[in-house]
Coordinates of C-alpha atoms and ligand atoms in Angstrom, one line a residue:
X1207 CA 165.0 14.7 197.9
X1208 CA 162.4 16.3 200.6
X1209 CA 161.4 19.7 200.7
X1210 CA 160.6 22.0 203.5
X1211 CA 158.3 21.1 205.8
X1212 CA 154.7 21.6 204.8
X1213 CA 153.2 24.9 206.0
X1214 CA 150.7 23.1 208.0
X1215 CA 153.6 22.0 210.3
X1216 CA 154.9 25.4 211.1
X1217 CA 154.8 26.9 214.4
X1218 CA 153.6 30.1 215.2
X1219 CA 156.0 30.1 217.9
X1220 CA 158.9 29.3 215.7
X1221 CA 161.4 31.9 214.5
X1222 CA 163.4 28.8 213.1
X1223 CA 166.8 30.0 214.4
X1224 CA 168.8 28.3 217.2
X1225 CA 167.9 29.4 220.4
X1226 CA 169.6 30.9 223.0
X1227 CA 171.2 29.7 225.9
X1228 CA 170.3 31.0 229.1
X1229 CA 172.4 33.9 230.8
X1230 CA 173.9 34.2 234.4
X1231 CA 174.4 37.2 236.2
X1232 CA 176.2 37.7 240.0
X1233 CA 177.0 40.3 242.1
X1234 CA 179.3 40.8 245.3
X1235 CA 179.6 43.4 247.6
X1236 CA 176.3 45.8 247.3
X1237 CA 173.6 46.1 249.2
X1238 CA 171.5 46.5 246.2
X1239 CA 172.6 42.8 244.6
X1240 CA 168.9 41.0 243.9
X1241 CA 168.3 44.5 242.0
X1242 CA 171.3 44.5 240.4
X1243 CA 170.8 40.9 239.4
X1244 CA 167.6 41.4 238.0
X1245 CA 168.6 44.2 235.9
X1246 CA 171.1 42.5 234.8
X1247 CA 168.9 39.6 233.6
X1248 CA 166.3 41.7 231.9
X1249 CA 169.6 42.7 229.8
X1250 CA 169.7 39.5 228.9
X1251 CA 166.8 38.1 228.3
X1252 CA 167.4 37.4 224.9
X1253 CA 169.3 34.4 226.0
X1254 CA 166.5 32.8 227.6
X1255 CA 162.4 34.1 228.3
X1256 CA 161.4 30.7 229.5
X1257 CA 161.5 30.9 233.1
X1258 CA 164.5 33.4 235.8
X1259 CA 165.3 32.6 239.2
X1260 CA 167.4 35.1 241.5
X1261 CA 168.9 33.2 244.8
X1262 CA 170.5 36.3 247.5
X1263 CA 173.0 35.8 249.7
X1264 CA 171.8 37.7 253.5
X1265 CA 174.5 38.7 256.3
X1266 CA 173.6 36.5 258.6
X1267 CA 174.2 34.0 256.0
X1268 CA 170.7 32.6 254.9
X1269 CA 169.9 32.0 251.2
X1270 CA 166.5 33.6 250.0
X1271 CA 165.1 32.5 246.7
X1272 CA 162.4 33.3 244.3
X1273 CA 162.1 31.8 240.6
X1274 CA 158.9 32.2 238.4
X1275 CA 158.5 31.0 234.6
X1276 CA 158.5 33.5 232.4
X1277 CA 160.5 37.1 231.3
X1278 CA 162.6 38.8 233.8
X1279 CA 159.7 41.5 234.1
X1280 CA 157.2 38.7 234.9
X1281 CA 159.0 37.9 238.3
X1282 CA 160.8 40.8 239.4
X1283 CA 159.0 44.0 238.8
X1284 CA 157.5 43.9 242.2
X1285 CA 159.4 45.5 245.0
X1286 CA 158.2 43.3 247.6
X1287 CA 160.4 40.6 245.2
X1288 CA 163.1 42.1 245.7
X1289 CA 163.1 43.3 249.2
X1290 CA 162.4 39.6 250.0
X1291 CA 165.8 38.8 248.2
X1292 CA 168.4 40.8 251.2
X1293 CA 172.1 41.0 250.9
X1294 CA 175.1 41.9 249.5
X1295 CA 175.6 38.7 247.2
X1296 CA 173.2 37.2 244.2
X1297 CA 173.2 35.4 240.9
X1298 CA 170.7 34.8 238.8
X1299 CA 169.7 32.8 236.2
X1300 CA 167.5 33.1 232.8
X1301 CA 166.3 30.0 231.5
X1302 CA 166.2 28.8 227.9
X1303 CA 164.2 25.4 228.2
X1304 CA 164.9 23.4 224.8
X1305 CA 163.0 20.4 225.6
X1306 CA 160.0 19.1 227.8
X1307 CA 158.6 21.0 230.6
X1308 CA 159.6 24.2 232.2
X1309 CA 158.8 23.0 235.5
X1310 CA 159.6 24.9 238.8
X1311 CA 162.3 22.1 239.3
X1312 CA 164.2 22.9 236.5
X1313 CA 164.8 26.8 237.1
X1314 CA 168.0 27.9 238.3
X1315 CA 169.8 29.0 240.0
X1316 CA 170.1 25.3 241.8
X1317 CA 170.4 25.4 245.4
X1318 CA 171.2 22.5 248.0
X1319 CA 172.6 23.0 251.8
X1320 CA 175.7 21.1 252.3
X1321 CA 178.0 20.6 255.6
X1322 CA 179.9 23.5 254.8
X1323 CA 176.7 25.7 254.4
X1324 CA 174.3 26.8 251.5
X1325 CA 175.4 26.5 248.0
X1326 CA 173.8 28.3 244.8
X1327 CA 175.1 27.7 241.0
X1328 CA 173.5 29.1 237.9
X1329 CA 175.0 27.8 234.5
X1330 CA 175.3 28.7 231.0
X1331 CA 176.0 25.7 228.6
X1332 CA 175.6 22.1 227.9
X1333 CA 177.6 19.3 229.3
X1334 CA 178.0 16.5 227.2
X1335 CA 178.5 13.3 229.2
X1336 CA 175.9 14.6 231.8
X1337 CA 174.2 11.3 231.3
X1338 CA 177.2 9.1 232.0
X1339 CA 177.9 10.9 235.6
X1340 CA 174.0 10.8 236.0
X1341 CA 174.1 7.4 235.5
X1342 CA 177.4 7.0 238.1
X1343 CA 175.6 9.0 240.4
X1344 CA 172.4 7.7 241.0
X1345 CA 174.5 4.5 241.5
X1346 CA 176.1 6.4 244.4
X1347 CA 172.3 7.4 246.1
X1348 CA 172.6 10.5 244.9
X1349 CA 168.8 11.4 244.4
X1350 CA 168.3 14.2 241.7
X1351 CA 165.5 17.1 242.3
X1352 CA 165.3 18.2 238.5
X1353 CA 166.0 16.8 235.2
X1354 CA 168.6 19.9 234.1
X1355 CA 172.2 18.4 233.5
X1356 CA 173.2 21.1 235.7
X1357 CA 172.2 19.0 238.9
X1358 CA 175.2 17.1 238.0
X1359 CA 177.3 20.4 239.7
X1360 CA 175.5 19.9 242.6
X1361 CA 176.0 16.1 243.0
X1362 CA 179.6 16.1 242.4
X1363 CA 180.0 18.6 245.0
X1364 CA 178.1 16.7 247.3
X1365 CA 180.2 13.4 247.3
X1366 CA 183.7 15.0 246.6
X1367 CA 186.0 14.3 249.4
X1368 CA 187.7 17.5 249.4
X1369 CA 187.4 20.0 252.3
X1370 CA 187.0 22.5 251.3
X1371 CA 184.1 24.3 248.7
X1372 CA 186.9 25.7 246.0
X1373 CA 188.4 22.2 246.0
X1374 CA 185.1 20.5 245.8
X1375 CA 184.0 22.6 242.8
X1376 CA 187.7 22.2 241.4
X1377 CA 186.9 18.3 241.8
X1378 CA 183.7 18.4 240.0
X1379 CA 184.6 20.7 237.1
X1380 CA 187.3 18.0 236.5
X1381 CA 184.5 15.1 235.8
X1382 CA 182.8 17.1 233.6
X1383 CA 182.6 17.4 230.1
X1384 CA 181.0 20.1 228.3
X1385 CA 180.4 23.9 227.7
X1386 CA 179.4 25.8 230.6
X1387 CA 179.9 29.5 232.3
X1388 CA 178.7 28.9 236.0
X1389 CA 177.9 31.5 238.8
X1390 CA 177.9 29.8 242.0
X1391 CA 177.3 31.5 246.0
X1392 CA 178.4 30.2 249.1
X1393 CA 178.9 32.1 252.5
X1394 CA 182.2 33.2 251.6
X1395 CA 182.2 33.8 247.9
X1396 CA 181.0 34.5 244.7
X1397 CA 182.1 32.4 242.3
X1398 CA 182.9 32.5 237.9
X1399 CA 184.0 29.3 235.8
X1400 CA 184.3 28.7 232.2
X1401 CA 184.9 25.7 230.3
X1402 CA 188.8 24.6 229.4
X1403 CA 187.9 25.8 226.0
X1404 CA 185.8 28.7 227.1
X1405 CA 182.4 28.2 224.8
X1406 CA 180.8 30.2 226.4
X1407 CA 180.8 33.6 227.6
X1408 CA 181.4 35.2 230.9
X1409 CA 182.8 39.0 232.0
X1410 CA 183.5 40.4 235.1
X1411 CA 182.7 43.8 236.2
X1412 CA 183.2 46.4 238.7
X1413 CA 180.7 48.5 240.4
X1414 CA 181.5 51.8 241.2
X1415 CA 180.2 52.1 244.7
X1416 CA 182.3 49.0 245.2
X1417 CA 181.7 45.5 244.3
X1418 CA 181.9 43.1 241.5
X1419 CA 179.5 42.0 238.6
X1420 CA 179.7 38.6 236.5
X1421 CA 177.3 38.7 233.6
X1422 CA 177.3 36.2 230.2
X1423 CA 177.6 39.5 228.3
X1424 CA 179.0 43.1 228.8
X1425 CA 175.0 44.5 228.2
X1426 CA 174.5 42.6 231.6
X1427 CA 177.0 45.0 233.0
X1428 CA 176.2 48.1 231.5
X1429 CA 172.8 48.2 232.7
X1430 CA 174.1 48.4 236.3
X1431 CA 176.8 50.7 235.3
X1432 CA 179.4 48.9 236.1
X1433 CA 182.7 49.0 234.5
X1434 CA 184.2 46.3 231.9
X1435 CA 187.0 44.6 233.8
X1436 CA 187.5 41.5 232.1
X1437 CA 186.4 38.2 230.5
X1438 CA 187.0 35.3 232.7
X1439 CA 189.2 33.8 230.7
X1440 CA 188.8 29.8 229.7
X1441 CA 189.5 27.3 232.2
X1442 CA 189.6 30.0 234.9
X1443 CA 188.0 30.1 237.7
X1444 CA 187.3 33.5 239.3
X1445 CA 186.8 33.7 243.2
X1446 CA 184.9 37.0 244.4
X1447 CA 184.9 38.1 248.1
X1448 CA 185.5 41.3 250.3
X1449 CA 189.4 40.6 249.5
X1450 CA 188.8 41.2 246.1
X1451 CA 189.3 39.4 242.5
X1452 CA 190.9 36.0 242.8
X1453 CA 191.9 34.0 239.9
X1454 CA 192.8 30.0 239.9
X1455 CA 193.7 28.1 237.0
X1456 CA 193.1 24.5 237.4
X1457 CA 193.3 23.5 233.7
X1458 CA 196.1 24.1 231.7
X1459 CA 195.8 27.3 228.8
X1460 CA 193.7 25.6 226.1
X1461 CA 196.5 26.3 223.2
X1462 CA 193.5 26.9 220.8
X1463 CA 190.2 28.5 223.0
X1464 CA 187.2 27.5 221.4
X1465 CA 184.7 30.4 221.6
X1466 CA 181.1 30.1 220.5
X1467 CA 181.2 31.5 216.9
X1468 CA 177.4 32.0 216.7
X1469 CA 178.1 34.4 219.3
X1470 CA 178.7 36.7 217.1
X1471 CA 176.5 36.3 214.3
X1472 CA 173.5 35.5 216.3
X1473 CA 173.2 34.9 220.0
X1474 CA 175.1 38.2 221.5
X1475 CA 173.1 41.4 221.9
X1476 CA 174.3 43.9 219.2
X1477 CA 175.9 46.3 222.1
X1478 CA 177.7 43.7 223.7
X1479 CA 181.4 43.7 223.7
X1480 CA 182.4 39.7 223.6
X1481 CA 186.5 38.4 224.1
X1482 CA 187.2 42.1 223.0
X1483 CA 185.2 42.5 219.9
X1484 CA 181.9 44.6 219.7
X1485 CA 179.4 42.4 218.3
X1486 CA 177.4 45.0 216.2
X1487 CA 181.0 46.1 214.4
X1488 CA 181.4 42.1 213.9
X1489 CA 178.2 41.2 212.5
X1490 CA 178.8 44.4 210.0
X1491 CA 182.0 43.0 209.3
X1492 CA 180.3 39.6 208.6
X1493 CA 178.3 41.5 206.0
X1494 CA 180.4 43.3 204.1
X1495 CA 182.6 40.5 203.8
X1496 CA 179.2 38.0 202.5
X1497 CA 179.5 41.2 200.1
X1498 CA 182.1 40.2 198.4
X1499 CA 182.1 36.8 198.3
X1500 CA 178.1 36.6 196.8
X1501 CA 177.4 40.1 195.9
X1502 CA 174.3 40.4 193.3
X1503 CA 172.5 43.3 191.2
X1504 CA 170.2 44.3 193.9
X1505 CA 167.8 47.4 194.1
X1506 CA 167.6 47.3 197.9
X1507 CA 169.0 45.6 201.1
X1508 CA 166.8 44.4 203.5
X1509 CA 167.1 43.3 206.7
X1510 CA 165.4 40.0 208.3
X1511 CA 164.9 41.8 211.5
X1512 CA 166.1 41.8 214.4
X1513 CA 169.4 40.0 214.3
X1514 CA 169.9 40.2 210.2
X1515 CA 169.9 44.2 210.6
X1516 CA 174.1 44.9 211.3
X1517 CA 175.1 42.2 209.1
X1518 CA 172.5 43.9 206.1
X1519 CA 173.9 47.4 207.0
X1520 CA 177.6 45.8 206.3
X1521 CA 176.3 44.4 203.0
X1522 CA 174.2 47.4 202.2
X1523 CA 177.9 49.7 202.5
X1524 CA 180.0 47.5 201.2
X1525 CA 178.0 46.6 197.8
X1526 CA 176.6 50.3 197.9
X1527 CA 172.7 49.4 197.2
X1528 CA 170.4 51.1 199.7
X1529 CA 169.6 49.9 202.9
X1530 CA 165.7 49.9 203.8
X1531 CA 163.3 47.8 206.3
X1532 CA 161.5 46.2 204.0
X1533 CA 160.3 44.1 206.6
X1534 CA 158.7 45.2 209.8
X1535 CA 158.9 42.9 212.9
X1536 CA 156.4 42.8 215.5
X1537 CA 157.9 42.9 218.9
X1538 CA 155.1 42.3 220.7
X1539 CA 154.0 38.3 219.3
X1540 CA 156.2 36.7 221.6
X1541 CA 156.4 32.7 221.9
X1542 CA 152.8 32.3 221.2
X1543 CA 151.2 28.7 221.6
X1544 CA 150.1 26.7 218.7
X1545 CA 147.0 27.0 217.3
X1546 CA 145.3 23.7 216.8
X1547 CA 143.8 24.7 212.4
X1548 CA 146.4 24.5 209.7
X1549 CA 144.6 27.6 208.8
X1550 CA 146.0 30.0 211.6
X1551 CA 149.2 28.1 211.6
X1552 CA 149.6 29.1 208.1
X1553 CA 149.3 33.1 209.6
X1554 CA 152.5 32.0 211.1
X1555 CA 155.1 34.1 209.9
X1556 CA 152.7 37.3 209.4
X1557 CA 152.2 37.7 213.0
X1558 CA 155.8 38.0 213.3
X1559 CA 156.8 40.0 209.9
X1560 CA 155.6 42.4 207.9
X1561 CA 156.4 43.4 204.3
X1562 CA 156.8 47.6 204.1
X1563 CA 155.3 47.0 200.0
X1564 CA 156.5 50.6 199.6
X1565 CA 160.1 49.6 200.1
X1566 CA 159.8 46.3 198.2
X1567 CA 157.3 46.8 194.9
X1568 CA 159.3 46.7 191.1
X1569 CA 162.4 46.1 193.3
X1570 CA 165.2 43.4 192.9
X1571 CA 165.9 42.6 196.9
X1572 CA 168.5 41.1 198.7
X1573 CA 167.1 40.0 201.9
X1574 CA 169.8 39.3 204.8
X1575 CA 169.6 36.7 207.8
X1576 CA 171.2 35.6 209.9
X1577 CA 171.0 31.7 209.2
X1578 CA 168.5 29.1 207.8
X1579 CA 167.9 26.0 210.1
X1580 CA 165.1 24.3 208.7
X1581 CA 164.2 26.4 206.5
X1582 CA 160.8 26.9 207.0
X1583 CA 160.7 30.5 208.1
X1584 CA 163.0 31.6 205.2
X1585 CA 160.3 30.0 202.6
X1586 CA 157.7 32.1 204.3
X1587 CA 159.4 35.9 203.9
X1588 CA 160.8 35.4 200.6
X1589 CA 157.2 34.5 199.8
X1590 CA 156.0 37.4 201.4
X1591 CA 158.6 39.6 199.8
X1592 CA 157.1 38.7 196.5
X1593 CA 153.4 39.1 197.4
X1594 CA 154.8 42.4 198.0
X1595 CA 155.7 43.0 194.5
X1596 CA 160.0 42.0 194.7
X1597 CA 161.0 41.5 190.8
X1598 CA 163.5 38.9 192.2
X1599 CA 164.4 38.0 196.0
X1600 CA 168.0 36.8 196.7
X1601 CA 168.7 35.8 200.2
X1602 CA 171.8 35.9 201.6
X1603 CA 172.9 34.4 205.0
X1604 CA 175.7 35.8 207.2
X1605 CA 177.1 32.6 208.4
X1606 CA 178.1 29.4 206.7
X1607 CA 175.6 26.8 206.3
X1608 CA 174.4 24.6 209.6
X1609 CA 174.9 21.4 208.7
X1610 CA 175.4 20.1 212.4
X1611 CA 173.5 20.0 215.8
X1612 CA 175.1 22.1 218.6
X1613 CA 175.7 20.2 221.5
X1614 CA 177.3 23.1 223.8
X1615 CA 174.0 24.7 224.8
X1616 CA 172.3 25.8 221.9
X1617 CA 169.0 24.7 220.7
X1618 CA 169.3 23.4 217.3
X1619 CA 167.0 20.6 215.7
X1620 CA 168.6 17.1 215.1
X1621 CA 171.1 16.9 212.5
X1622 CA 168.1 15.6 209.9
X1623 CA 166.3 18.6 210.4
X1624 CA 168.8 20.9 209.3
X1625 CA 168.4 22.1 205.2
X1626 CA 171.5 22.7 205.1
X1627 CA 172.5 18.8 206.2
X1628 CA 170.7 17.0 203.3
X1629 CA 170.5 20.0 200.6
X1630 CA 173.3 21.9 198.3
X1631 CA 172.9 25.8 198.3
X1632 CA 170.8 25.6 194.9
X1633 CA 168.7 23.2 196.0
X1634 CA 168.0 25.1 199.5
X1635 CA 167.3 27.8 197.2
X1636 CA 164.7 25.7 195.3
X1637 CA 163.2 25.2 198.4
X1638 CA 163.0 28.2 199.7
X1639 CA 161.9 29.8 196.7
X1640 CA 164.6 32.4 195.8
X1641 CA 166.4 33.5 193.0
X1642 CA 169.9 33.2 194.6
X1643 CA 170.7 32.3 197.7
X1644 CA 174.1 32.6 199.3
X1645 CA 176.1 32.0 202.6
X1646 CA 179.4 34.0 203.7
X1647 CA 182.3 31.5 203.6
X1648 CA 183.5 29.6 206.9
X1649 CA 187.2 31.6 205.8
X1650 CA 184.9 34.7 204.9
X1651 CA 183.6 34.3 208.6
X1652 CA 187.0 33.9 209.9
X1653 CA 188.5 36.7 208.0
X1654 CA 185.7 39.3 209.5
X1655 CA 186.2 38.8 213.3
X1656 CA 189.9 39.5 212.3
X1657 CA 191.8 36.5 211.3
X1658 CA 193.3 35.2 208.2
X1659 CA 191.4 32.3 207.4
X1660 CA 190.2 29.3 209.6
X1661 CA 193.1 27.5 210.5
X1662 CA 192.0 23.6 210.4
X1663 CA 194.7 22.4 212.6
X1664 CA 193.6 25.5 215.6
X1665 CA 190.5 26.9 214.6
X1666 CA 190.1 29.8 217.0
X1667 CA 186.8 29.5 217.5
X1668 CA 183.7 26.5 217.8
X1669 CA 182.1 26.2 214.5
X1670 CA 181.2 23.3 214.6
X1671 CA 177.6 23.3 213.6
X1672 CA 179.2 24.2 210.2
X1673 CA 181.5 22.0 210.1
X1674 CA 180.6 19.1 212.4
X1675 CA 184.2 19.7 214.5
X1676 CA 183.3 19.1 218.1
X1677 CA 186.4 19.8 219.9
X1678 CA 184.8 19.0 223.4
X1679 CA 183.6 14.6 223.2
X1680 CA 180.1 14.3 222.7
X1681 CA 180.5 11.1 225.7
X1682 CA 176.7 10.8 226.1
X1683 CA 176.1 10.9 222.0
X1684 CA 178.7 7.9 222.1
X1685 CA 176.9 6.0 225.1
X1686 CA 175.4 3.1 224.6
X1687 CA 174.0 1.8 228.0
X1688 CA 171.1 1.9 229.8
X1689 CA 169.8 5.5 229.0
X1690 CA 168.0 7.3 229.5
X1691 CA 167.4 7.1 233.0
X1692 CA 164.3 9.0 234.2
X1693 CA 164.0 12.3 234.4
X1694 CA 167.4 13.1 232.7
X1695 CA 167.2 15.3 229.7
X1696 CA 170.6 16.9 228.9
X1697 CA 168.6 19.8 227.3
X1698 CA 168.9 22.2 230.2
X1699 CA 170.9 25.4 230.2
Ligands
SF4_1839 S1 178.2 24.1 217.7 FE1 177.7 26.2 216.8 S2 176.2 27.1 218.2 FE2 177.2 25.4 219.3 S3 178.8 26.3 220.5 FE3 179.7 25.6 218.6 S4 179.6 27.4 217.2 FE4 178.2 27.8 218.9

């Protein structure tokens, strides 16, 4: 049996969650569209604050770009920006970088000039035999610019021997494998695609000046004030011009979708409304139902904040103990580098949270998260909470354990990293040092966003980093050749 990592390994920088995902935004038909995108992206900058990229779309038909590392604010506060981004059409592109550099290269949106004119694609997602068409590719002479699995889009356009750019995208979303929600631009579109089983997220809105909005999430839209249409619905492709709202199917219905279920207990903003549900109501939902299933005598409910704080109010109602932040979160830390002495490492956590003593001293707590990856943040609050005077701390987790790496575009440590992969809930407990701990069901999951139950045979959603049920092939984890081949890290968003 190992424990948790030592404290001198953890990171400063390190919420120990699974990180998000990147998030694409694109807008047709306003005059105002690298604004638009770039409100849209600070909207969703939770999904990814390693590096954005906006690429506009001008009437005479010449692409402009401009992509920076760093937030949304870093790049595109300045005016002069955005007046050097002109046109009517844009997408953009905030970049989540799980491994290796964050190098100019690798932020998107990707752009190449083909014989039918420029071409622009932003994507959300991970595809999963991105090695094995790398591979084929390169074979071809196809000379890759960036190590994101998302050149792959580019490529296959590039070689297809269809005519025209919807059938050359058609062609290439039919050699891949994965999760993705792409925005792509050409001269005479903007375009949406999700996946066959639609993993991840994508929603179409209208503008009411005229024009259309595609964002990963409805906060994308509602920062531009546009209107809620629709989500693009899995294995659709939606085609934007001055005609209107196109919609082409070139996969058949999936008969069981496979949304991202971590969407709602995690990755979503709060406000947003995902395939129909609100994810605040959800993730109250999710609490009230871990209630129930691992309710204990508690004093107080407290919040890990941010994303624990919906899912603790849920509890908090449904057990009816008092709700209080007993934990105070500073906003302001960022993703700090690592200092170099176990010393400040070991300030780790603090910088980030805060015990409110007066909300925690003689009190039996519950503390409420939203998961446990390695563990090693979880060891440092409940720690905390005591130093703050907690009679006993009982954590409770609103989703099931992870006991699986997500392939699909989220950053999760290998599969030996995970506590929840080589412990049982008491000895996770042991090692994180509380009383109780407890996770809501997968069927307690399943029955708060609505449904009876997980069905194994058509489970409505992906789960499978709790379960290890990875209904898309993982074709590059099953390769064997000659990988990888340089510069290829399928590890971009
Ligand atoms: S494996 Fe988990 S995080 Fe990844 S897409 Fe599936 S549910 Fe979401």
């Amino acid at each position: 049996m190992t424990d948790a990592p030592a404290a001198s390994q953890w990171d400063i920088g390190d919420d120990d969650h699974p990180h998000e995902e990147c998030g694409v935004v694109g807008v047709w038909g306003s005059p105002d569209a690298a604004a638009l995108t770039a409100l849209g992206l600070h909207a969703l900058q939770h999904r990814g604050q390693e590096a954005a990229g906006i690429v506009s779309l001008a009437p005479q038909g010449q692409f402009h770009a401009h992509k920076g590392r760093g937030l949304v604010g870093d790049n595109f506060s300045n005016a002069a920006v955005i007046a050097g981004l002109p046109g009517h059409a844009a997408l953009g592109h905030n970049r989540y970088a799980t491994t290796g550099e964050t190098a100019l290269r690798n932020v998107q949106p990707l752009y190449a000039d083909f014989e039918f004119g420029g071409f622009a694609v932003a994507h959300n997602g991970n595809l999963t035999n991105a090695h094995v068409l790398k591979r084929a590719l390169v074979r071809r002479g196809c000379l890759f610019q960036s190590t994101t699995d998302s050149e792959v889009f580019i490529h296959l356009i590039a070689i297809s021997l269809y005519s025209t750019v919807m059938d050359r995208l058609i062609d290439a979303l039919k050699q891949v494998q994965g999760a993705y929600s792409l925005v792509a631009l050409h001269n005479g579109a903007l375009i949406g695609a999700r996946d066959p089983l639609g993993v991840r997220p994508l929603v179409l809105g209208k503008l009411a000046a005229g024009g259309f909005v595609l964002s990963s999430e409805t906060c994308g839209l509602d920062i531009v004030g546009a209107d809620f249409v629709r989500d693009v619905e899995p294995g659709e492709i939606v085609l934007i011009d001055d005609a209107g709202v196109r919609s082409i199917r070139p996969f058949a219905r999936p008969a069981s979708p496979r949304f991202c279920i971590f969407e709602y207990i995690y990755f979503a903003r709060p406000d947003s409304i995902v395939e129909g549900t609100p994810v605040y109501d959800t993730r109250k939902r999710i609490g009230a139902e871990l209630a129930r299933e691992s309710g204990v005598a508690a004093d107080v409910i407290v919040p890990v904040p941010d994303s624990g704080v919906p899912a603790a109010m849920g509890y908090a109602a449904e057990a009816g103990i008092p709700f209080e932040l007993g934990i105070i979160r500073n906003h302001y830390v960022g993703r700090t580098f690592i200092e170099p002495t176990d010393q400040i490492r070991n300030l780790g956590v603090k910088l980030k949270h805060s015990a409110n003593r007066s909300m925690i001293e003689g009190k039996r707590v519950v503390l409420v998260d939203d998961s446990i990856v390695r563990g090693t943040t979880s060891r440092k609050i409940v720690e905390m909470v005591r130093q703050a005077g907690a009679t006993e701390v009982h954590m409770r987790i609103s989703s099931p354990p992870t006991t699986h790496s997500c392939f699909y575009g989220i950053d999760t440590p290998e599969r030996s990293k995970l506590l929840a992969a080589k412990h049982d809930v008491a000895e996770m407990a042991r090692i994180i040092g509380a009383d109780s701990l407890g996770f809501i069901s997968l069927d307690g999951l399943y029955r708060a966003l609505g449904r009876p139950g997980r069905d194994a045979a058509a489970p409505a959603y992906c789960d499978a980093c709790f379960t290890g049920d990875y209904a898309i092939p993982l074709l590059d984890q099953q390769d064997n050749s000659e990988r990888p081949l340089p510069l290829l890290q399928v590890a971009n968003r």
